[in-house]
């Protein structure tokens, strides 16, 4: 009912959960501490634990369609599934820094933001990742693209970055705050 009422649901885990993503009204995923990945197929009434193959904390999850999804986390962890979460494969990120956010504006092009100003980009569905120059060493918490070229990144000390050319260059925007900005959409 558009947020008028909220119902508490049981995830079935004691681990902290950091991110949730739904591919449709019923099918959703949550990620968290110790490599936790949960899946629901009934709008959150029941959750099933999936094997991630890692014990690294997972901080963000994103699906490009019902089958293809990505999870990112500590120590440069990037995982990919091509079968709706049944199997997860580790991808090479090229960093050991914590990764905090993942987003794909299309099925092949994806971005990851993380600690020490890390921004990674793939143009081939995660097979290869390239480090972009963010111009900062701030902790970057969230990344969001409105289209293939225009994107925003938020982070520590009120940090906001903007690109209009797919990450080739980033401009620092004045947020008017020094608070940690955890998420942008």
Short mmCIF file of C-alpha atoms in Angstrom, two decimals, residues 78 92-93 103-106 108-113 118-132 143 145 148-149 163 165-168 170:
data_model
loop_
_atom_site.label_atom_id
_atom_site.label_comp_id
_atom_site.label_asym_id
_atom_site.label_seq_id
_atom_site.Cartn_x
_atom_site.Cartn_y
_atom_site.Cartn_z
CA UNK A 78 32.81 -9.67 -7.22
CA UNK A 92 38.68 -10.91 -10.93
CA UNK A 93 38.26 -7.31 -9.79
CA UNK A 103 25.08 -1.27 -10.77
CA UNK A 104 24.59 -2.25 -14.43
CA UNK A 105 22.90 0.33 -16.70
CA UNK A 106 22.71 -2.41 -19.35
CA UNK A 108 27.15 -5.65 -20.49
CA UNK A 109 28.13 -2.34 -18.86
CA UNK A 110 28.57 -2.30 -15.11
CA UNK A 111 30.11 -0.15 -12.41
CA UNK A 112 31.38 -0.83 -8.90
CA UNK A 113 32.30 1.74 -6.22
CA UNK A 118 37.80 2.77 -6.22
CA UNK A 119 35.49 2.85 -9.24
CA UNK A 120 35.57 -0.13 -11.59
CA UNK A 121 33.88 -0.53 -14.98
CA UNK A 122 33.13 -3.52 -17.18
CA UNK A 123 31.85 -3.45 -20.74
CA UNK A 124 31.68 -7.23 -21.19
CA UNK A 125 29.39 -8.46 -18.43
CA UNK A 126 32.08 -8.66 -15.77
CA UNK A 127 34.67 -10.70 -17.66
CA UNK A 128 37.13 -7.79 -17.30
CA UNK A 129 37.12 -4.79 -14.97
CA UNK A 130 38.97 -1.51 -15.53
CA UNK A 131 39.82 0.94 -12.75
CA UNK A 132 38.51 4.46 -13.45
CA UNK A 143 26.87 4.30 -7.43
CA UNK A 145 23.60 5.64 -13.43
CA UNK A 148 24.75 4.61 -20.06
CA UNK A 149 26.75 7.85 -19.69
CA UNK A 163 30.12 11.66 -14.81
CA UNK A 165 30.79 10.30 -20.25
CA UNK A 166 30.51 6.80 -18.82
CA UNK A 167 33.21 7.30 -16.20
CA UNK A 168 35.95 8.73 -18.37
CA UNK A 170 34.25 12.59 -12.80
#
